[in-house]
Amino acid sequence: MSGVGARWRGLSVWVRDSLLAAVLSLAAQVELVVLAEDIAPQLPLQVVAFAAMTGSLVLRRTRPLAAACAVAAGLALQTVLGDAPVLSGYVAVLIATYSVAQYARRRRDAVLGLVAIVAAVEVYPVVRPGVSVVDEIANVAIPVVVWVFARLARERLDRALAAERDATAARARAREEELAREAALAAERRRIAREMHDVVGHGVTLMLLHADAAQARLGRREPEATAALDVVLAAGRTALEDLHRLLRVLRETPGPDDGGPRGLADVDVLAGAAGAVVTREGEVRALPAAVEATAFRVVQESLTNAVKHAPGARTVVRLHYGEQDLTVEVDDDGPGTAAVPGAPGFGLAGMRERVALFDGRVSAGPRPGGAGWRTSAVLPVPAPQHVRT
């Protein structure tokens, strides 16, 4: 049985409905032949009426309102002709009622189909005045009940399908956001790598220059020290070549803000372009280039978000130089809407990625005690070196 059911469901809707209409049409015509003696004068027109009722079921899913109207017209005609008691015709009425409720996309069409069928049913008491009230109520109630249950099932299915579509769309959006976030983090890591290459490469080059100078001064006077410097120079040159090779692997087309590592000295220009104010607290001093580059990127991303999400708001950049850390705070007095990561910056995730390299921390959220938004980053730094006098 399951194999037969699967083959039946495998047929197209048109084929299945055509077979249903053909079976009911054949059954109706057989019943009319059996009743031929009772309805002899109206037999040809009854054949046409029942053929319209059963044959229109071909359209019950593709054109449910048209099928319901055709069944109603056939029912009204055969009732006027003499109401032949053909069971197949009654089955066709119930199927058409179910179909217009189940397959009509618009509720208005479904209601119109029901109205047409009920109107056809009401032809009977008009041409046969002696019908009892109970029979009349039953004649109307049966198609109405079928229609109500079928329509409720259709609307429940529509809600389930809509919920599934929404869930699928939500999963797709979440996946797209996750892919975008991963791509943004990967791009940020490549940019960090390029900046680290510039910073470390500069330090290694400086080390090699000093080692070369020391070797030249020592000459042949200190052969052991010269040999040690040879090892340092060889290792340094190898490290520098490895850095260049790594950069070639990571390199991509530079973006508009990929102009190499920036420092805290560039923050004033950046803030001025964004209409922000910069304040510095503590013992202002030069910090490691990698730390300054990271602090600059935090300020850059925070100002980008402030301009994007709180245009016209007053923005303040605070740089607090502590004994063992640098605190970067960017405050605005806008509405306090969370920033959405996006190009050209990489949002909070990118900031955290950078700051985590130095065992620092990042926080972002509404300012305490009022409107606005605050982004804060804390970066560990070497303590200031005081010269003894």
CSV table of C-alpha atoms in Angstrom, one decimal, residues 48-382:
chain,number,residue,atom,x,y,z
A,48,VAL,CA,-24.6,18.0,-18.9
A,49,ALA,CA,-25.3,19.2,-15.4
A,50,PHE,CA,-23.5,16.4,-13.7
A,51,ALA,CA,-20.7,16.4,-16.2
A,52,ALA,CA,-20.1,20.1,-15.3
A,53,MET,CA,-20.2,19.2,-11.6
A,54,THR,CA,-17.7,16.3,-11.7
A,55,GLY,CA,-15.6,17.4,-14.6
A,56,SER,CA,-14.8,20.8,-13.1
A,57,LEU,CA,-12.9,19.1,-10.3
A,58,VAL,CA,-10.0,19.0,-12.6
A,59,LEU,CA,-9.5,22.7,-11.6
A,60,ARG,CA,-10.1,22.2,-7.9
A,61,ARG,CA,-6.5,23.0,-6.9
A,62,THR,CA,-5.3,25.2,-9.7
A,63,ARG,CA,-8.5,27.3,-10.0
A,64,PRO,CA,-10.5,26.4,-6.9
A,65,LEU,CA,-12.9,29.3,-7.2
A,66,ALA,CA,-13.7,28.5,-10.8
A,67,ALA,CA,-14.2,24.9,-9.9
A,68,ALA,CA,-16.6,25.8,-7.0
A,69,CYS,CA,-18.6,28.1,-9.2
A,70,ALA,CA,-18.9,25.4,-12.0
A,71,VAL,CA,-20.0,22.8,-9.4
A,72,ALA,CA,-22.6,25.3,-8.0
A,73,ALA,CA,-23.9,26.0,-11.5
A,74,GLY,CA,-24.3,22.3,-12.2
A,75,LEU,CA,-26.0,21.7,-8.9
A,76,ALA,CA,-28.5,24.5,-9.4
A,77,LEU,CA,-29.2,23.3,-13.0
A,78,GLN,CA,-29.9,19.7,-12.0
A,79,THR,CA,-32.0,20.8,-9.1
A,80,VAL,CA,-34.2,22.9,-11.4
A,81,LEU,CA,-34.4,20.0,-13.8
A,82,GLY,CA,-35.7,17.6,-11.2
A,83,ASP,CA,-33.0,16.9,-8.6
A,84,ALA,CA,-31.8,13.5,-9.6
A,85,PRO,CA,-30.5,11.6,-6.5
A,86,VAL,CA,-27.0,11.0,-7.8
A,87,LEU,CA,-24.5,10.3,-5.0
A,88,SER,CA,-21.4,11.2,-7.2
A,89,GLY,CA,-22.8,14.7,-7.6
A,90,TYR,CA,-23.1,15.2,-3.9
A,91,VAL,CA,-19.5,13.9,-3.4
A,92,ALA,CA,-18.4,16.4,-6.0
A,93,VAL,CA,-20.1,19.3,-4.1
A,94,LEU,CA,-18.3,18.3,-0.9
A,95,ILE,CA,-14.9,18.0,-2.7
A,96,ALA,CA,-15.4,21.4,-4.3
A,97,THR,CA,-16.3,22.9,-1.0
A,98,TYR,CA,-13.2,21.5,0.6
A,99,SER,CA,-11.0,22.5,-2.3
A,100,VAL,CA,-12.1,26.1,-2.4
A,101,ALA,CA,-11.4,26.5,1.3
A,102,GLN,CA,-8.1,24.6,1.2
A,103,TYR,CA,-6.5,25.9,-2.0
A,104,ALA,CA,-7.9,29.4,-2.5
A,105,ARG,CA,-5.0,31.7,-1.7
A,106,ARG,CA,-7.2,34.6,-0.7
A,107,ARG,CA,-9.8,34.3,1.9
A,108,ARG,CA,-12.2,36.4,-0.2
A,109,ASP,CA,-12.0,33.8,-3.0
A,110,ALA,CA,-12.7,31.0,-0.5
A,111,VAL,CA,-15.7,32.9,0.9
A,112,LEU,CA,-17.1,33.5,-2.6
A,113,GLY,CA,-16.8,29.8,-3.4
A,114,LEU,CA,-18.7,28.9,-0.3
A,115,VAL,CA,-21.4,31.5,-1.1
A,116,ALA,CA,-21.8,30.1,-4.6
A,117,ILE,CA,-22.3,26.5,-3.3
A,118,VAL,CA,-24.7,27.5,-0.5
A,119,ALA,CA,-26.7,29.6,-3.0
A,120,ALA,CA,-26.9,26.5,-5.3
A,121,VAL,CA,-28.1,24.4,-2.3
A,122,GLU,CA,-30.8,27.0,-1.6
A,123,VAL,CA,-32.2,26.5,-5.0
A,124,TYR,CA,-33.8,23.3,-3.8
A,125,PRO,CA,-36.3,24.9,-1.3
A,126,VAL,CA,-37.2,27.5,-4.0
A,127,VAL,CA,-38.2,24.8,-6.5
A,128,ARG,CA,-39.5,22.4,-3.9
A,129,PRO,CA,-41.4,24.5,-1.3
A,130,GLY,CA,-42.3,21.5,0.9
A,131,VAL,CA,-38.8,21.0,2.3
A,132,SER,CA,-38.6,20.8,6.1
A,133,VAL,CA,-36.6,23.3,8.1
A,134,VAL,CA,-34.4,20.5,9.6
A,135,ASP,CA,-33.5,19.2,6.1
A,136,GLU,CA,-32.8,22.7,4.9
A,137,ILE,CA,-30.5,23.4,7.9
A,138,ALA,CA,-28.7,20.1,7.3
A,139,ASN,CA,-28.3,20.8,3.6
A,140,VAL,CA,-26.6,24.1,4.3
A,141,ALA,CA,-24.7,23.1,7.5
A,142,ILE,CA,-22.8,20.2,5.9
A,143,PRO,CA,-20.9,22.2,3.3
A,144,VAL,CA,-20.4,25.1,5.7
A,145,VAL,CA,-18.8,22.7,8.3
A,146,VAL,CA,-16.6,21.2,5.6
A,147,TRP,CA,-15.5,24.6,4.5
A,148,VAL,CA,-14.8,25.9,8.0
A,149,PHE,CA,-12.6,22.9,9.0
A,150,ALA,CA,-10.8,23.0,5.6
A,151,ARG,CA,-10.1,26.7,5.9
A,152,LEU,CA,-8.8,26.5,9.4
A,153,ALA,CA,-6.5,23.7,8.3
A,154,ARG,CA,-5.3,25.9,5.4
A,155,GLU,CA,-4.6,28.9,7.6
A,156,ARG,CA,-2.8,26.8,10.2
A,157,LEU,CA,-0.6,25.4,7.5
A,158,ASP,CA,0.0,28.9,6.2
A,159,ARG,CA,1.1,30.1,9.6
A,160,ALA,CA,3.4,27.1,10.0
A,161,LEU,CA,4.9,27.7,6.6
A,162,ALA,CA,5.4,31.4,7.3
A,163,ALA,CA,7.1,30.5,10.6
A,164,GLU,CA,9.4,28.0,8.9
A,165,ARG,CA,10.2,30.6,6.2
A,166,ASP,CA,11.0,33.2,8.9
A,167,ALA,CA,13.1,30.7,10.8
A,168,THR,CA,15.0,29.7,7.6
A,169,ALA,CA,15.6,33.4,6.8
A,170,ALA,CA,16.8,34.1,10.3
A,171,ARG,CA,19.2,31.1,10.1
A,172,ALA,CA,20.4,32.4,6.8
A,173,ARG,CA,20.9,35.9,8.2
A,174,ALA,CA,22.7,34.6,11.2
A,175,ARG,CA,25.0,32.5,8.9
A,176,GLU,CA,25.7,35.5,6.7
A,177,GLU,CA,26.5,37.6,9.8
A,178,GLU,CA,28.8,34.9,11.1
A,179,LEU,CA,30.6,34.7,7.7
A,180,ALA,CA,30.9,38.5,7.6
A,181,ARG,CA,32.2,38.5,11.1
A,182,GLU,CA,34.8,35.8,10.3
A,183,ALA,CA,35.8,37.6,7.1
A,184,ALA,CA,36.2,40.9,9.1
A,185,LEU,CA,38.3,39.3,11.8
A,186,ALA,CA,40.5,37.6,9.2
A,187,ALA,CA,41.0,40.9,7.4
A,188,GLU,CA,41.7,42.6,10.7
A,189,ARG,CA,44.3,39.9,11.6
A,190,ARG,CA,46.0,40.5,8.2
A,191,ARG,CA,46.1,44.2,8.9
A,192,ILE,CA,47.5,43.6,12.4
A,193,ALA,CA,50.1,41.3,10.8
A,194,ARG,CA,51.2,44.0,8.4
A,195,GLU,CA,51.5,46.5,11.1
A,196,MET,CA,53.4,44.1,13.3
A,197,HIS,CA,55.7,43.5,10.4
A,198,ASP,CA,56.4,47.2,10.1
A,199,VAL,CA,57.0,47.6,13.8
A,200,VAL,CA,59.1,44.4,14.3
A,201,GLY,CA,60.9,44.8,11.0
A,202,HIS,CA,62.0,48.3,12.0
A,203,GLY,CA,63.3,47.0,15.3
A,204,VAL,CA,65.2,44.1,13.7
A,205,THR,CA,66.7,46.5,11.1
A,206,LEU,CA,67.8,48.8,13.8
A,207,MET,CA,69.3,45.9,15.7
A,208,LEU,CA,71.2,44.8,12.6
A,209,LEU,CA,72.6,48.3,12.0
A,210,HIS,CA,73.9,48.4,15.6
A,211,ALA,CA,75.3,44.9,15.3
A,212,ASP,CA,77.1,45.9,12.1
A,213,ALA,CA,78.5,49.0,13.7
A,214,ALA,CA,79.7,47.0,16.7
A,215,GLN,CA,81.4,44.4,14.5
A,216,ALA,CA,83.1,47.1,12.5
A,217,ARG,CA,84.5,48.7,15.7
A,218,LEU,CA,85.7,45.4,17.2
A,219,GLY,CA,87.3,44.2,14.0
A,220,ARG,CA,89.9,41.5,14.7
A,221,ARG,CA,90.5,42.7,18.3
A,222,GLU,CA,87.7,40.5,19.8
A,223,PRO,CA,87.3,37.4,17.5
A,224,GLU,CA,84.9,35.7,19.9
A,225,ALA,CA,82.6,38.8,20.1
A,226,THR,CA,82.9,39.2,16.3
A,227,ALA,CA,81.8,35.6,15.8
A,228,ALA,CA,78.9,36.1,18.2
A,229,LEU,CA,77.9,39.2,16.2
A,230,ASP,CA,78.1,37.2,13.0
A,231,VAL,CA,75.5,34.8,14.5
A,232,VAL,CA,73.3,37.8,15.6
A,233,LEU,CA,73.6,39.3,12.1
A,234,ALA,CA,72.8,36.1,10.3
A,235,ALA,CA,69.8,35.4,12.6
A,236,GLY,CA,68.6,38.9,12.2
A,237,ARG,CA,68.8,38.9,8.5
A,238,THR,CA,67.0,35.5,8.4
A,239,ALA,CA,64.3,36.8,10.7
A,240,LEU,CA,63.8,39.9,8.5
A,241,GLU,CA,63.6,37.8,5.3
A,242,ASP,CA,61.0,35.6,7.1
A,243,LEU,CA,59.0,38.7,8.0
A,244,HIS,CA,59.0,39.9,4.4
A,245,ARG,CA,58.0,36.5,3.2
A,246,LEU,CA,55.1,36.3,5.7
A,247,LEU,CA,53.9,39.7,4.7
A,248,ARG,CA,53.8,38.7,1.0
A,249,VAL,CA,51.6,35.7,2.0
A,250,LEU,CA,49.2,38.0,4.1
A,251,ARG,CA,49.2,41.0,1.8
A,252,GLU,CA,46.0,42.1,0.2
A,253,THR,CA,44.9,45.2,-1.7
A,254,PRO,CA,45.3,48.1,0.9
A,255,GLY,CA,42.1,49.9,1.9
A,256,PRO,CA,41.8,53.6,2.4
A,257,ASP,CA,42.9,53.4,6.0
A,258,ASP,CA,45.8,50.9,5.5
A,259,GLY,CA,48.5,53.5,5.4
A,260,GLY,CA,50.8,51.6,7.7
A,261,PRO,CA,50.9,51.8,11.5
A,262,ARG,CA,49.8,55.1,13.1
A,263,GLY,CA,50.7,56.4,16.6
A,264,LEU,CA,49.1,58.4,19.3
A,265,ALA,CA,50.5,61.6,17.7
A,266,ASP,CA,48.1,61.1,14.9
A,267,VAL,CA,45.0,61.0,17.1
A,268,ASP,CA,44.6,64.8,17.2
A,269,VAL,CA,44.3,64.9,13.4
A,270,LEU,CA,41.9,62.0,13.4
A,271,ALA,CA,39.8,63.5,16.1
A,272,GLY,CA,39.8,66.9,14.5
A,273,ALA,CA,38.4,65.5,11.3
A,274,ALA,CA,35.6,63.9,13.3
A,275,GLY,CA,34.9,67.0,15.3
A,276,ALA,CA,36.0,65.4,18.6
A,277,VAL,CA,38.1,66.7,21.5
A,278,VAL,CA,41.2,65.0,22.7
A,279,THR,CA,42.4,65.1,26.3
A,280,ARG,CA,45.5,63.5,27.7
A,281,GLU,CA,46.0,62.6,31.4
A,282,GLY,CA,48.9,61.2,33.4
A,283,GLU,CA,52.6,61.1,32.3
A,284,VAL,CA,52.4,61.4,28.5
A,285,ARG,CA,55.3,59.5,27.0
A,286,ALA,CA,56.3,57.5,24.0
A,287,LEU,CA,55.0,53.9,24.1
A,288,PRO,CA,55.9,50.8,22.1
A,289,ALA,CA,54.9,51.3,18.4
A,290,ALA,CA,52.6,48.3,18.4
A,291,VAL,CA,50.7,49.6,21.5
A,292,GLU,CA,50.3,53.1,19.9
A,293,ALA,CA,49.1,51.6,16.6
A,294,THR,CA,46.5,49.5,18.5
A,295,ALA,CA,45.3,52.5,20.5
A,296,PHE,CA,45.1,54.6,17.3
A,297,ARG,CA,42.9,51.9,15.7
A,298,VAL,CA,40.6,51.8,18.7
A,299,VAL,CA,40.1,55.6,18.5
A,300,GLN,CA,39.6,55.4,14.8
A,301,GLU,CA,36.9,52.7,15.0
A,302,SER,CA,35.2,54.4,17.9
A,303,LEU,CA,35.1,57.8,16.1
A,304,THR,CA,33.8,56.1,13.0
A,305,ASN,CA,30.9,54.5,15.0
A,306,ALA,CA,30.2,57.8,16.8
A,307,VAL,CA,29.9,59.7,13.5
A,308,LYS,CA,27.8,57.0,12.0
A,309,HIS,CA,25.4,56.4,14.9
A,310,ALA,CA,25.4,59.7,16.7
A,311,PRO,CA,26.0,62.4,14.1
A,312,GLY,CA,26.3,65.9,15.6
A,313,ALA,CA,26.9,64.5,19.1
A,314,ARG,CA,29.8,65.9,21.2
A,315,THR,CA,32.6,63.4,21.3
A,316,VAL,CA,35.6,63.3,23.6
A,317,VAL,CA,38.7,61.1,23.3
A,318,ARG,CA,40.5,60.5,26.6
A,319,LEU,CA,44.0,59.1,26.7
A,320,HIS,CA,45.1,58.2,30.3
A,321,TYR,CA,48.7,57.2,30.7
A,322,GLY,CA,48.9,55.1,33.8
A,323,GLU,CA,51.9,53.6,35.4
A,324,GLN,CA,51.4,50.2,33.8
A,325,ASP,CA,48.6,50.7,31.3
A,326,LEU,CA,47.1,53.1,28.7
A,327,THR,CA,43.4,53.7,28.9
A,328,VAL,CA,41.6,54.9,25.8
A,329,GLU,CA,38.0,56.2,26.2
A,330,VAL,CA,35.8,57.6,23.5
A,331,ASP,CA,32.6,59.1,24.8
A,332,ASP,CA,29.7,60.7,22.9
A,333,ASP,CA,26.4,62.2,24.2
A,334,GLY,CA,24.3,60.8,21.4
A,335,PRO,CA,21.2,58.5,21.9
A,336,GLY,CA,23.3,55.6,23.1
A,337,THR,CA,22.6,53.3,20.2
A,338,ALA,CA,25.0,50.3,19.9
A,339,ALA,CA,27.4,50.6,17.0
A,340,VAL,CA,27.0,48.1,14.2
A,341,PRO,CA,30.3,46.7,12.9
A,342,GLY,CA,30.9,47.4,9.2
A,343,ALA,CA,33.3,48.7,6.6
A,344,PRO,CA,35.7,50.4,6.7
A,345,GLY,CA,36.2,49.4,10.4
A,346,PHE,CA,35.6,46.1,11.9
A,347,GLY,CA,33.7,47.0,15.0
A,348,LEU,CA,34.0,45.8,18.5
A,349,ALA,CA,35.2,42.3,17.4
A,350,GLY,CA,38.1,43.9,15.6
A,351,MET,CA,39.0,46.0,18.6
A,352,ARG,CA,39.0,43.0,20.9
A,353,GLU,CA,41.1,41.1,18.4
A,354,ARG,CA,43.8,43.8,18.5
A,355,VAL,CA,43.7,44.5,22.2
A,356,ALA,CA,43.8,40.8,23.1
A,357,LEU,CA,47.3,40.6,21.6
A,358,PHE,CA,48.5,42.8,24.5
A,359,ASP,CA,46.4,41.0,27.2
A,360,GLY,CA,44.2,44.1,27.3
A,361,ARG,CA,40.4,44.5,27.5
A,362,VAL,CA,37.7,46.3,25.7
A,363,SER,CA,34.2,47.4,26.8
A,364,ALA,CA,31.5,49.2,25.0
A,365,GLY,CA,28.0,50.3,26.1
A,366,PRO,CA,25.8,53.2,27.3
A,367,ARG,CA,27.5,55.7,29.5
A,368,PRO,CA,26.8,55.4,33.2
A,369,GLY,CA,24.3,58.0,34.5
A,370,GLY,CA,23.1,59.5,31.2
A,371,ALA,CA,22.6,59.3,27.5
A,372,GLY,CA,25.5,58.5,25.2
A,373,TRP,CA,27.9,55.7,24.4
A,374,ARG,CA,31.3,54.9,25.7
A,375,THR,CA,34.0,52.7,24.2
A,376,SER,CA,36.9,51.9,26.5
A,377,ALA,CA,40.1,50.0,26.0
A,378,VAL,CA,42.9,49.2,28.5
A,379,LEU,CA,46.4,48.3,27.2
A,380,PRO,CA,49.2,47.2,29.4
A,381,VAL,CA,52.4,49.3,28.8
A,382,PRO,CA,55.9,49.4,30.3
